XYZ file of C-alpha atoms in Angstrom:
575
model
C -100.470 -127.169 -5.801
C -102.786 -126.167 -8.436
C -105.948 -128.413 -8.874
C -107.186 -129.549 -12.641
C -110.919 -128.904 -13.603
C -111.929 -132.003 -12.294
C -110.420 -132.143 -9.157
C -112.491 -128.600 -8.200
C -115.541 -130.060 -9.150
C -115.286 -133.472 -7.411
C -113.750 -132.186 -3.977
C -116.433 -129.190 -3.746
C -119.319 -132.405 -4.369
C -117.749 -133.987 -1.221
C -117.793 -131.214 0.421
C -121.559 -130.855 -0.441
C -122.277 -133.450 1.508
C -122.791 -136.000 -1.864
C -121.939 -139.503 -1.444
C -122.424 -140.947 -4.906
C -122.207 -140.072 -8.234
C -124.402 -142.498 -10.732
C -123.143 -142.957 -14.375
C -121.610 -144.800 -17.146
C -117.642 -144.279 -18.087
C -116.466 -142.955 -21.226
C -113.610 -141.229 -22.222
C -114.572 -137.523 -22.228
C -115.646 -138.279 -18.192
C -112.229 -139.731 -17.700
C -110.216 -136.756 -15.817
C -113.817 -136.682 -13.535
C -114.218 -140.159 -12.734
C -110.223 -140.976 -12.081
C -110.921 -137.653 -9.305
C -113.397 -139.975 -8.010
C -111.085 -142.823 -7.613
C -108.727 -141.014 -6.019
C -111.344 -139.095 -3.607
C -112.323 -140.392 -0.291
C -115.792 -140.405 1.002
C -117.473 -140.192 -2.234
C -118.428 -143.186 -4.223
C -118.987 -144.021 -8.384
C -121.445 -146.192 -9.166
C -121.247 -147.479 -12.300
C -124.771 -147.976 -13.762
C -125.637 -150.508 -16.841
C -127.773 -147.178 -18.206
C -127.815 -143.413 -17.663
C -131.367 -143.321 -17.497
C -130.690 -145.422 -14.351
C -128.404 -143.328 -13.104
C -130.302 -140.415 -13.249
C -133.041 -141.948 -11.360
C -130.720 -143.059 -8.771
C -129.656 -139.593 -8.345
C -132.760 -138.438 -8.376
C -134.335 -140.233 -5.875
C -131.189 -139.629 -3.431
C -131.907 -136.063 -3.579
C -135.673 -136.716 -3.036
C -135.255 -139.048 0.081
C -131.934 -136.963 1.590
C -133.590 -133.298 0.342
C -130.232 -132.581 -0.665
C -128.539 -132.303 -4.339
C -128.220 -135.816 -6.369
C -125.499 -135.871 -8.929
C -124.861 -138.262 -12.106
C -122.483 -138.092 -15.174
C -123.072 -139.055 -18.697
C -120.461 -139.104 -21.532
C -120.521 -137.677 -24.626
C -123.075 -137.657 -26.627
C -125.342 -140.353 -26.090
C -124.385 -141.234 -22.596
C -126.032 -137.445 -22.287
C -128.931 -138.196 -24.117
C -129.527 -141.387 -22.281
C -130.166 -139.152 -18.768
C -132.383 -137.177 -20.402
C -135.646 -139.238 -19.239
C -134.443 -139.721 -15.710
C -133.367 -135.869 -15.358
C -136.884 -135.263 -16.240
C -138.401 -137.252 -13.823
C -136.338 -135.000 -11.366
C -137.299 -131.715 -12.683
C -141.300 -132.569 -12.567
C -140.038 -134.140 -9.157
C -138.968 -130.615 -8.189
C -135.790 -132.148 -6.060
C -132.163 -130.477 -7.253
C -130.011 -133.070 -9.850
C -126.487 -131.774 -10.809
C -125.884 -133.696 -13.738
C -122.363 -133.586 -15.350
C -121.846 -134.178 -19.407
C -119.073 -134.983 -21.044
C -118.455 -133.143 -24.516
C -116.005 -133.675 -27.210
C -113.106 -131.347 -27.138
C -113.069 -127.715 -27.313
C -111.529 -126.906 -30.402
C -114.154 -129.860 -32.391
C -117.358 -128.435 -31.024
C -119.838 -126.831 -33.436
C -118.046 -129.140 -35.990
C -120.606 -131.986 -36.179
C -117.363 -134.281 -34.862
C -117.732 -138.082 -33.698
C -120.796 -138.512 -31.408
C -121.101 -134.519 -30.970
C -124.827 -133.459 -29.309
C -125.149 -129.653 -28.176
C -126.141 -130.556 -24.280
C -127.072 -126.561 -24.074
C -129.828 -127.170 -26.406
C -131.090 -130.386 -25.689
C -131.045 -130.223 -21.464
C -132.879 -126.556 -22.377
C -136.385 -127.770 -21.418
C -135.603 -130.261 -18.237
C -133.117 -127.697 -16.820
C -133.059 -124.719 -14.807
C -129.037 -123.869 -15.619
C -127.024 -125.840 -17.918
C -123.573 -124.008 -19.377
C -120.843 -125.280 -20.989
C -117.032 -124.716 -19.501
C -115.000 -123.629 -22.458
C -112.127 -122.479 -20.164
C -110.369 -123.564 -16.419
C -110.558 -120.109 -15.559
C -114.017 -120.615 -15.073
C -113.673 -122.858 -12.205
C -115.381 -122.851 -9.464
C -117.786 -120.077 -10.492
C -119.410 -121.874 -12.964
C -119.541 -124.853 -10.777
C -121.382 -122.793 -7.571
C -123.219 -121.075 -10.130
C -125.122 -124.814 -11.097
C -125.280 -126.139 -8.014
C -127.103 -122.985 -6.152
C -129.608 -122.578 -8.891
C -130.349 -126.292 -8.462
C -130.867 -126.319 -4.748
C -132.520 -122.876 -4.665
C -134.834 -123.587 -7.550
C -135.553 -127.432 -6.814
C -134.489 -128.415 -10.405
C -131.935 -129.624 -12.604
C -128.515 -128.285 -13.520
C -126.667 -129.790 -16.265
C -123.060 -128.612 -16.309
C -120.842 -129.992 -19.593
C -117.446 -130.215 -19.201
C -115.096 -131.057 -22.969
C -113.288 -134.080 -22.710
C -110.079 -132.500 -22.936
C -110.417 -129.780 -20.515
C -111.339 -131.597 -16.867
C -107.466 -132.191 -16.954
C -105.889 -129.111 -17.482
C -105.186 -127.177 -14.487
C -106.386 -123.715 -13.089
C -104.279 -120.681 -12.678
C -105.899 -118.707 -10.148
C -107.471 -121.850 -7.458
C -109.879 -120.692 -4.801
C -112.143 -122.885 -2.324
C -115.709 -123.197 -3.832
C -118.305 -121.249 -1.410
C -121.862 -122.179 -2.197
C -123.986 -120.500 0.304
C -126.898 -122.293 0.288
C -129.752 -120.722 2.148
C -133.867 -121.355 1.091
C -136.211 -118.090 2.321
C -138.758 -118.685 4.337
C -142.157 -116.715 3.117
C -145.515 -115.873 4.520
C -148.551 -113.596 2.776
C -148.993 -110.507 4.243
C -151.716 -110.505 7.054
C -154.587 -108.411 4.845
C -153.957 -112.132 3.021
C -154.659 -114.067 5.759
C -157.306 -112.149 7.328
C -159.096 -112.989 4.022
C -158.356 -116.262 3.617
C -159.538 -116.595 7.415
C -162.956 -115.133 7.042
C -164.005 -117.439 3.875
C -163.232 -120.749 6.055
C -164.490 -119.381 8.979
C -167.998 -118.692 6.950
C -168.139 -122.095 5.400
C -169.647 -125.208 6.615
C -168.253 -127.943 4.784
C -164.249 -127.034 4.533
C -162.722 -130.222 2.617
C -158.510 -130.143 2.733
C -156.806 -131.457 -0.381
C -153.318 -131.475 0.887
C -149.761 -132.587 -0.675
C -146.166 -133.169 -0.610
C -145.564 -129.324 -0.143
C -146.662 -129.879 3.505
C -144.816 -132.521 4.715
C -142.993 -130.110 7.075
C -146.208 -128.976 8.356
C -147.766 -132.209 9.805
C -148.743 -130.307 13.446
C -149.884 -127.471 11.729
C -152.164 -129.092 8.955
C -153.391 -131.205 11.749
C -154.581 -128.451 13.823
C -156.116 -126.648 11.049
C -158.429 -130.300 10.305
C -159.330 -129.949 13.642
C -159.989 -126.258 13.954
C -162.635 -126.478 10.290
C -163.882 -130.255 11.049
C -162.130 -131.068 8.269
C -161.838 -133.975 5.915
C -158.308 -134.668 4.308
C -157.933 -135.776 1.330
C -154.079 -136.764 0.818
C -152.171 -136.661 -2.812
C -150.169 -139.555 -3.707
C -147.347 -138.054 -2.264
C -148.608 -136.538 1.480
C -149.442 -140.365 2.431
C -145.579 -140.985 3.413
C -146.436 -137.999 6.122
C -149.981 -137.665 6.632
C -151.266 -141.352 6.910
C -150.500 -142.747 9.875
C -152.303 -141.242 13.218
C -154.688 -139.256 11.329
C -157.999 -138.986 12.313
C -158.800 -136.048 9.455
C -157.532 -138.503 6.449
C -159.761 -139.749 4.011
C -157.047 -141.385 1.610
C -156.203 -140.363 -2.106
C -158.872 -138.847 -5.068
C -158.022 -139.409 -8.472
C -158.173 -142.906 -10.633
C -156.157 -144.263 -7.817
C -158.358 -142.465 -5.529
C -161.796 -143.974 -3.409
C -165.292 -143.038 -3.203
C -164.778 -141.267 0.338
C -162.238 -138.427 -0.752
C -164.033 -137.598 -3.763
C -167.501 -136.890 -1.346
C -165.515 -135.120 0.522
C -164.384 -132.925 -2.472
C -167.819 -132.679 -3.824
C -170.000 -132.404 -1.043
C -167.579 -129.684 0.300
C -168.718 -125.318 0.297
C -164.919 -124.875 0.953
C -161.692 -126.059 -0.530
C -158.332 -125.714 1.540
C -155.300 -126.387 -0.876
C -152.042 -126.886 0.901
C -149.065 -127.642 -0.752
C -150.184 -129.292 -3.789
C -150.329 -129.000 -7.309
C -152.734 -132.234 -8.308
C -153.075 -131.604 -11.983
C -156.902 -133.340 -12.332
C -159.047 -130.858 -13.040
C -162.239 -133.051 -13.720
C -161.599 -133.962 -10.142
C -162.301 -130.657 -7.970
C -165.242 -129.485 -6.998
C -167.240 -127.517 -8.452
C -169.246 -124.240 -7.537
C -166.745 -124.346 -4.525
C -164.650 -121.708 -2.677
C -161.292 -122.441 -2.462
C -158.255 -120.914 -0.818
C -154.752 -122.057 -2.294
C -151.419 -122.264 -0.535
C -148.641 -122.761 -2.109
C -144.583 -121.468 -1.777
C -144.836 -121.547 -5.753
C -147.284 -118.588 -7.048
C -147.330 -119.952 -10.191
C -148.846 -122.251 -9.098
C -151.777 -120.946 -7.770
C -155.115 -120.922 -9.529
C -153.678 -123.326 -12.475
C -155.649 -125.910 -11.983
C -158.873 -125.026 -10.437
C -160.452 -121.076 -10.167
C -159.369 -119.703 -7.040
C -161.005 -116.997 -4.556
C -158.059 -116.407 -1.900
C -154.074 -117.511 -3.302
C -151.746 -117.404 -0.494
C -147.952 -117.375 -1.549
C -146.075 -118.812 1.019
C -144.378 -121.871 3.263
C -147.299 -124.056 4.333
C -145.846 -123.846 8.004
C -145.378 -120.128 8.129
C -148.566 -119.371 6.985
C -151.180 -121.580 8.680
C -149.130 -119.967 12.001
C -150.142 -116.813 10.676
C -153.814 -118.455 9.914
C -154.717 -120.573 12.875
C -155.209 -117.917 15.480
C -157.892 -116.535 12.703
C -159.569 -119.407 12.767
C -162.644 -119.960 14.238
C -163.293 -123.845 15.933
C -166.416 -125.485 13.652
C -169.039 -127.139 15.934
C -170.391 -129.151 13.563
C -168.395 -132.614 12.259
C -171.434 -134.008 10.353
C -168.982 -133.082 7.314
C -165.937 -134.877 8.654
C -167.953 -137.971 10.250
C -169.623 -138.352 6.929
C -166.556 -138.630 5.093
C -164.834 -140.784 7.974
C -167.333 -143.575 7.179
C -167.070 -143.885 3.917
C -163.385 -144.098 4.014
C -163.739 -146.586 7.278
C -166.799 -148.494 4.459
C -164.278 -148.533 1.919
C -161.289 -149.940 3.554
C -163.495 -152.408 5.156
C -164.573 -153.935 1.196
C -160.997 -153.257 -0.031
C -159.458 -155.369 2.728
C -161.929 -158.342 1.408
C -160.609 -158.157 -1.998
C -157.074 -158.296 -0.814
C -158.095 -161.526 0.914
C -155.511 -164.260 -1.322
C -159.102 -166.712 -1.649
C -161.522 -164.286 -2.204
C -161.962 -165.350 -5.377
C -162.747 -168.804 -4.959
C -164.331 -167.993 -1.946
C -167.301 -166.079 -3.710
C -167.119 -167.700 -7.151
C -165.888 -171.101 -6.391
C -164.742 -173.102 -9.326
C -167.604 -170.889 -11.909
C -164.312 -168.680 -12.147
C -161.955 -171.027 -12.894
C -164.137 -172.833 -15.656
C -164.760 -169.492 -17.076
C -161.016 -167.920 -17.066
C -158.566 -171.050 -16.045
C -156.827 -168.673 -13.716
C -157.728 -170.597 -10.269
C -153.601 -169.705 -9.177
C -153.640 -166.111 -10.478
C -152.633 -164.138 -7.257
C -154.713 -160.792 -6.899
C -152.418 -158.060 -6.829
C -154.319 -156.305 -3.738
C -153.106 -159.600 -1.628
C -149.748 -159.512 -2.817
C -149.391 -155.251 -1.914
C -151.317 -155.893 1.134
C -148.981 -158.961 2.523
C -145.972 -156.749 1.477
C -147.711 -154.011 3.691
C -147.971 -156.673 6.571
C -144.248 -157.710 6.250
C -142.304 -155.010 5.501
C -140.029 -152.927 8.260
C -141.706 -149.808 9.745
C -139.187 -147.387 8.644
C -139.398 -149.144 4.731
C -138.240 -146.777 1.525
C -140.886 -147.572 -0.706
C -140.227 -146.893 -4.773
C -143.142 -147.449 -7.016
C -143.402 -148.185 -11.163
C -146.180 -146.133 -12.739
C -148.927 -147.889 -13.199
C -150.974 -150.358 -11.598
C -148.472 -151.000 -9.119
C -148.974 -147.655 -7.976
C -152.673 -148.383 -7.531
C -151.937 -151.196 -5.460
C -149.536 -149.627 -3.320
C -151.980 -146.307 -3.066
C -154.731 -148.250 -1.677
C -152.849 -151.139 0.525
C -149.617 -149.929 2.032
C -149.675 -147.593 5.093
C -147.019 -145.178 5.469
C -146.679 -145.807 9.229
C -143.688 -145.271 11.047
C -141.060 -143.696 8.928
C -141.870 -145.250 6.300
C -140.678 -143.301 2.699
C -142.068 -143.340 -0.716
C -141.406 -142.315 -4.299
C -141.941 -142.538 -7.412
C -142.308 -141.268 -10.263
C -145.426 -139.008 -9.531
C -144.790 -135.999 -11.944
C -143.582 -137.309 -14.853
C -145.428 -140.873 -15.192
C -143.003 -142.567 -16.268
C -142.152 -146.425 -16.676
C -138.799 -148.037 -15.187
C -138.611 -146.081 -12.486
C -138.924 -147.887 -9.646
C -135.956 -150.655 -9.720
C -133.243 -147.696 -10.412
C -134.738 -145.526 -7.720
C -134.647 -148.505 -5.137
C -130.702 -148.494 -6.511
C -130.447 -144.933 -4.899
C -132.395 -145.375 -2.116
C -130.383 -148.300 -0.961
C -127.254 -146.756 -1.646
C -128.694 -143.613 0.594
C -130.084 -145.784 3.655
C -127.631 -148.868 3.873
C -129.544 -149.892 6.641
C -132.907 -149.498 5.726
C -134.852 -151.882 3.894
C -135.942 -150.874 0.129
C -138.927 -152.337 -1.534
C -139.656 -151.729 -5.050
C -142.864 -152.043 -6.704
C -142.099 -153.141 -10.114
C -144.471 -153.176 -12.650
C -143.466 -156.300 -15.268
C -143.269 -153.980 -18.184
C -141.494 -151.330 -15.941
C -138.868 -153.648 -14.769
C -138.006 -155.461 -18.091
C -137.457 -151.795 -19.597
C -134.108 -151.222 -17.197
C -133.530 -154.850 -17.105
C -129.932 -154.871 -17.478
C -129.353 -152.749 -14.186
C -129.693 -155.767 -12.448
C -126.382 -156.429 -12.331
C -125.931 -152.964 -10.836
C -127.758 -154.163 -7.780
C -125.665 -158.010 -8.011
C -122.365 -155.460 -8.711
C -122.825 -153.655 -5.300
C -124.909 -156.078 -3.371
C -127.714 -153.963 -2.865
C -130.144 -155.452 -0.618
C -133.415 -154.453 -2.533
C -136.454 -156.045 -2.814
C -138.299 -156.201 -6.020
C -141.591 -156.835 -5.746
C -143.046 -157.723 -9.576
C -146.169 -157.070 -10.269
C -146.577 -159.869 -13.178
C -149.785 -159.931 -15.130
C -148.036 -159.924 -18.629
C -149.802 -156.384 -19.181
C -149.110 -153.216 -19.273
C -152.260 -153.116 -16.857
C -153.101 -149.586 -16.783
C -152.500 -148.869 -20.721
C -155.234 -151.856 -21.022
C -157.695 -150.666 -18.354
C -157.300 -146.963 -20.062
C -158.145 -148.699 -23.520
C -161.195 -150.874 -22.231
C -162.633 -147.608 -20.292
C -163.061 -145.630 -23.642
C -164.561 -148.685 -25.271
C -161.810 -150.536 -27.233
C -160.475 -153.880 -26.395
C -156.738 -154.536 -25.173
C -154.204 -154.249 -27.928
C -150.509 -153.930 -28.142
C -150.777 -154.345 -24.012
C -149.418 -158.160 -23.730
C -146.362 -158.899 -22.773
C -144.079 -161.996 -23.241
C -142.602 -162.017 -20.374
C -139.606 -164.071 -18.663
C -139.216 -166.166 -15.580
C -138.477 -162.731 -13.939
C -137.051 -164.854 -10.701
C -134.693 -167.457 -12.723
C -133.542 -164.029 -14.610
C -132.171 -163.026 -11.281
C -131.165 -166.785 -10.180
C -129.091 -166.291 -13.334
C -127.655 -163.353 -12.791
C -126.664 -164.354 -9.378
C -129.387 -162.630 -7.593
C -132.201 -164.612 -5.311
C -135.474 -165.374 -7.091
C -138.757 -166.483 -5.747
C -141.146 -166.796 -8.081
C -145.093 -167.275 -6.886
C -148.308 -168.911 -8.538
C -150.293 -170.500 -6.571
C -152.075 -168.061 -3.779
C -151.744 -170.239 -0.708
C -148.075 -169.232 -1.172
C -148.733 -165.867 -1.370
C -147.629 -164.973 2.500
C -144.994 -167.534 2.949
C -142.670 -166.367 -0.137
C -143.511 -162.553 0.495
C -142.144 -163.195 4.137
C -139.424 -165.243 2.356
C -137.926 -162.484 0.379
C -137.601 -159.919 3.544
C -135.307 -162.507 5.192
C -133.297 -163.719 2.833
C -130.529 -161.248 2.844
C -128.988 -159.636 0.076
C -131.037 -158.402 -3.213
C -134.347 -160.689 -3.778
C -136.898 -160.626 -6.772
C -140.115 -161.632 -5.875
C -141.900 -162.595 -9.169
C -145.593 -162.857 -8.406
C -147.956 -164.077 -10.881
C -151.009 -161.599 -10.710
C -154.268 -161.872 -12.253
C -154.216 -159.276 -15.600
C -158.351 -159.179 -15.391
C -158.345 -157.190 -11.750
C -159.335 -153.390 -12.054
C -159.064 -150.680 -10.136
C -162.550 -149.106 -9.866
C -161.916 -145.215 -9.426
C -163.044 -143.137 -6.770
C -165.889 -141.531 -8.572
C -166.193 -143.546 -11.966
C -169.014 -142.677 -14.795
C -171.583 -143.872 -16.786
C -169.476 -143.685 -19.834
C -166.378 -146.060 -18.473
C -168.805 -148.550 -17.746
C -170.012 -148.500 -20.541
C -166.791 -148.019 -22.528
C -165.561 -151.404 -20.293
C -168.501 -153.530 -21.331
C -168.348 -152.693 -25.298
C -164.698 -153.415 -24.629
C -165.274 -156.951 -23.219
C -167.412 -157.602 -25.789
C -165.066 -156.687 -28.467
C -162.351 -159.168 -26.480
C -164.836 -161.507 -26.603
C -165.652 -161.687 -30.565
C -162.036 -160.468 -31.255
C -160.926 -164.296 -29.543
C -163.443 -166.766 -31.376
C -162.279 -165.163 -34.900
C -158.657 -165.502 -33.763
């Protein structure tokens, strides 16, 4: 029996392995999503946005490694991915997403809700086509769905409304053939590469998400150089835990220890990472680059070796070259400071440090004795969540506080949206994430402004009793927007938020909600909201005042920060 359109398409996603497909129904997804219905072993999950939906997707393929897939209608249902698609691309993880259009013989005609998804998906994706005919089918299909996987990116594939229904006259299975190369540089590569760390003295690692699959290797080459190893963001979910090398993150989010490490370093070993901060390499510093991208090497800092290649393949190729470093004064010297570091930023997580050090001259002077500092509440969430925890952060501050207090031990997961920077991201990932690892527990670090944003996919989670926690940051701010502003010297505007009763929002939508003021509950309700089963939002009242000192921070911010508190200051008494 001949299949239609959308029968092809949603029988060759099962057989990809997908599970779920993320979206919002509208009429020209109809033939698609009634496939769906009628299709075992693959599941629609009807979102309350598309931008939710895409991030849903998205973080499915970054978790699972394999391709993520959501729909959007015509028109604006399209549009309305368009953020979360993006988030994907700069994620580098493969999306298939799936647009409706209006049908075939109204296109080009400015019709009813008409948007030409060719031109406006041209930037975020690496294919995107338009099927004008069933005859089409399934090469246009495989066609999307290998340059997603193979590239790491997005395909958008837009289907008319009236032509997922109409059958094809020549069927054939779908055969996708997905394969990923495995590269190495040549050895004249290596051999160079070798002979500049074997030279230096002070070899610093910056190492990232592009050597995950490399831990034993990367390891090995720390040891070999007596090397410091400064993580990004997103190595901590696989370099973290039993690490004797790491020296934490650099950055804003970053501490004093990695960016000594950079600094003080002769030698700079890149592995698998792309962090985009120029002001914070090194300077006057020789630095080899590996990377399976080679655009990607030398964009962001001068190089003197690039190495194209798998991190794995080609630190096999490199380690015999290397020669073992005697001296660790480089790598104990940046081991302390880190060790120094934690030691002060476990103090500050303490839930009475405040009043322990300041006593009631800080509650005269601010009123906010039951403020909760936001490093107890990520630290108590580090004590209390499950070892093998999927962690989803909001850009932000919440990312801070998760950078610098949870521990990816176990097998623990995290993501976020580390590319792209965007807000709302963390709720609808934890969607996905749940939806991927049943089992598992999810914990989303929700910035308030981040959550509010997405809001209404709440009910998503209440819809398919989703067992996520949301962890809300709540200091009425958009915290890192007002710590940016009060750096370059100008006081907090347009940053305050009105916010809700974020917990009896989710009493009221039939959802469990804690909500925390006073610090001595701090522990208690965080250990709460892990055992109460079924979706919990955990509404903590954090104090908007805390900042996040960077790793290396200059003359300039502090000064920038004190004109800016003086410009609060007079800006109050006139108001």
């Amino acid at each position: 029996m001949a299949r239609t359109v959308a029968q092809v398409i949603v029988e060759a996603l099962k057989e990809l392995g997908v599970r779920h497909v993320f979206g919002v129904v509208g009429d020209a997804l109809n033939p698609l999503t009634d496939a769906i219905r009628t299709t075992d072993e693959l599941s629609w999950v009807g979102c309350r946005h598309e931008e939710a939906a895409a991030f849903a997707a998205g973080a499915q393929s970054q978790l699972s490694g394999t391709l993520g897939v959501c729909m959007g209608t015509v028109g604006p249902g399209s549009v309305h991915l368009l953020n979360g698609l993006y988030d994907a691309a700069k994620s580098r993880t493969p999306v298939l997403a799936i647009c409706g259009q209006v049908p075939l013989a109204e296109i080009g005609s400015e019709y009813f809700q008409e948007v030409d998804n060719d031109l406006l998906f041209r930037d975020v994706a690496v294919y995107r086509a338009t099927v004008t005919s069933p005859e089409q089918m399934p090469r246009m299909l495989e066609s999307a769905v290998r340059v997603a996987v193979s590239q790491s990116g997005v395909a958008v594939l837009t289907v008319p409304g009236d032509l997922g229904d109409q059958e094809l006259n020549e069927d054939r299975p779908t055969r996708f053939a997905l394969g990923r190369a495995v590269t190495r540089p040549d050895d004249p590569a290596l051999a160079e590469a070798a002979e500049l760390l074997n030279s230096a003295s002070r070899v610093t690692l910056l190492v990232g998400r592009g050597a995950r699959d490399a831990r034993a290797e990367v390891l090995r080459t720390a040891e070999l150089l007596a090397a410091p190893m400064v993580l990004t963001l997103k190595a901590k979910e696989g370099f973290e835990e039993d690490n004797a090398f790491q020296v934490g993150q650099t950055g804003l989010i970053g501490n004093p220890a990695a960016a000594h490490a950079l600094d003080s370093g002769d030698a700079l070993l890149m592995l698998g990472t792309d962090f985009p901060y120029r002001d914070w390499y090194p300077k006057d510093c020789k630095v080899v680059q590996v990377d399976a991208r080679e655009e990607h090497l030398g964009r962001r800092v001068p190089l003197t070796v690039g190495l194209t290649g798998d991190v794995g393949a080609t630190l096999r190729g490199l380690l015999p070259l290397l020669e073992a470093t005697p001296d660790r004064a480089h790598l104990d010297d940046a081991r302390d400071r880190f060790t120094h570091w934690q030691e002060g930023q476990q103090r500050l997580a303490r839930p009475a440090h405040d009043h322990r050090w300041t006593g009631k001259l800080r509650a005269a002077l601010d009123n906010r004795d039951h403020e909760i500092r936001p490093e107890a509440l990520a630290a108590a969430v580090d004590t209390f969540a499950d070892h093998d925890a999927v962690f989803t952060s909001d850009t932000g501050m919440a990312t801070v506080w998760l950078s610098r207090f949870v521990t990816m031990s176990g097998t623990r997961r995290l993501i976020g949206s580390y590319n792209l920077g965007s807000m709302a991201n963390a709720m609808p990932q934890a969607l996905g994430a749940q939806l991927w690892a049943p089992d598992r527990q999810i914990v989303a670090f929700c910035g308030d402004g981040g959550l509010s944003m997405l809001l209404g996919d709440l009910m998503t989670i209440k819809t398919y009793e989703l067992p996520v926690k949301l962890v809300v940051f709540d200091n009425r701010r958009l915290g890192m927007v007002k710590l940016e502003q009060e750096q370059a010297g100008l006081p907090e505007f347009g940053t305050e938020l009105d916010n809700p009763d974020f917990a009896a929002v989710a009493t009221a939508l039939g959802l469990t909600g804690i909500r925390v003021t006073d610090p001595a509950e701090l522990h208690g309700s965080v250990r709460r909201a892990f055992d109460t089963p079924g979706p919990v939002v955990l509404d903590v009242l954090t104090n908007p005042q805390e900042v996040a000192v960077p790793g290396k921070p200059t003359v300039s911010q502090g000064w920038g920060f004190a004109i800016a508190k003086v410009k609060e200051v007079l800006s109050s008494r006139e108001s």
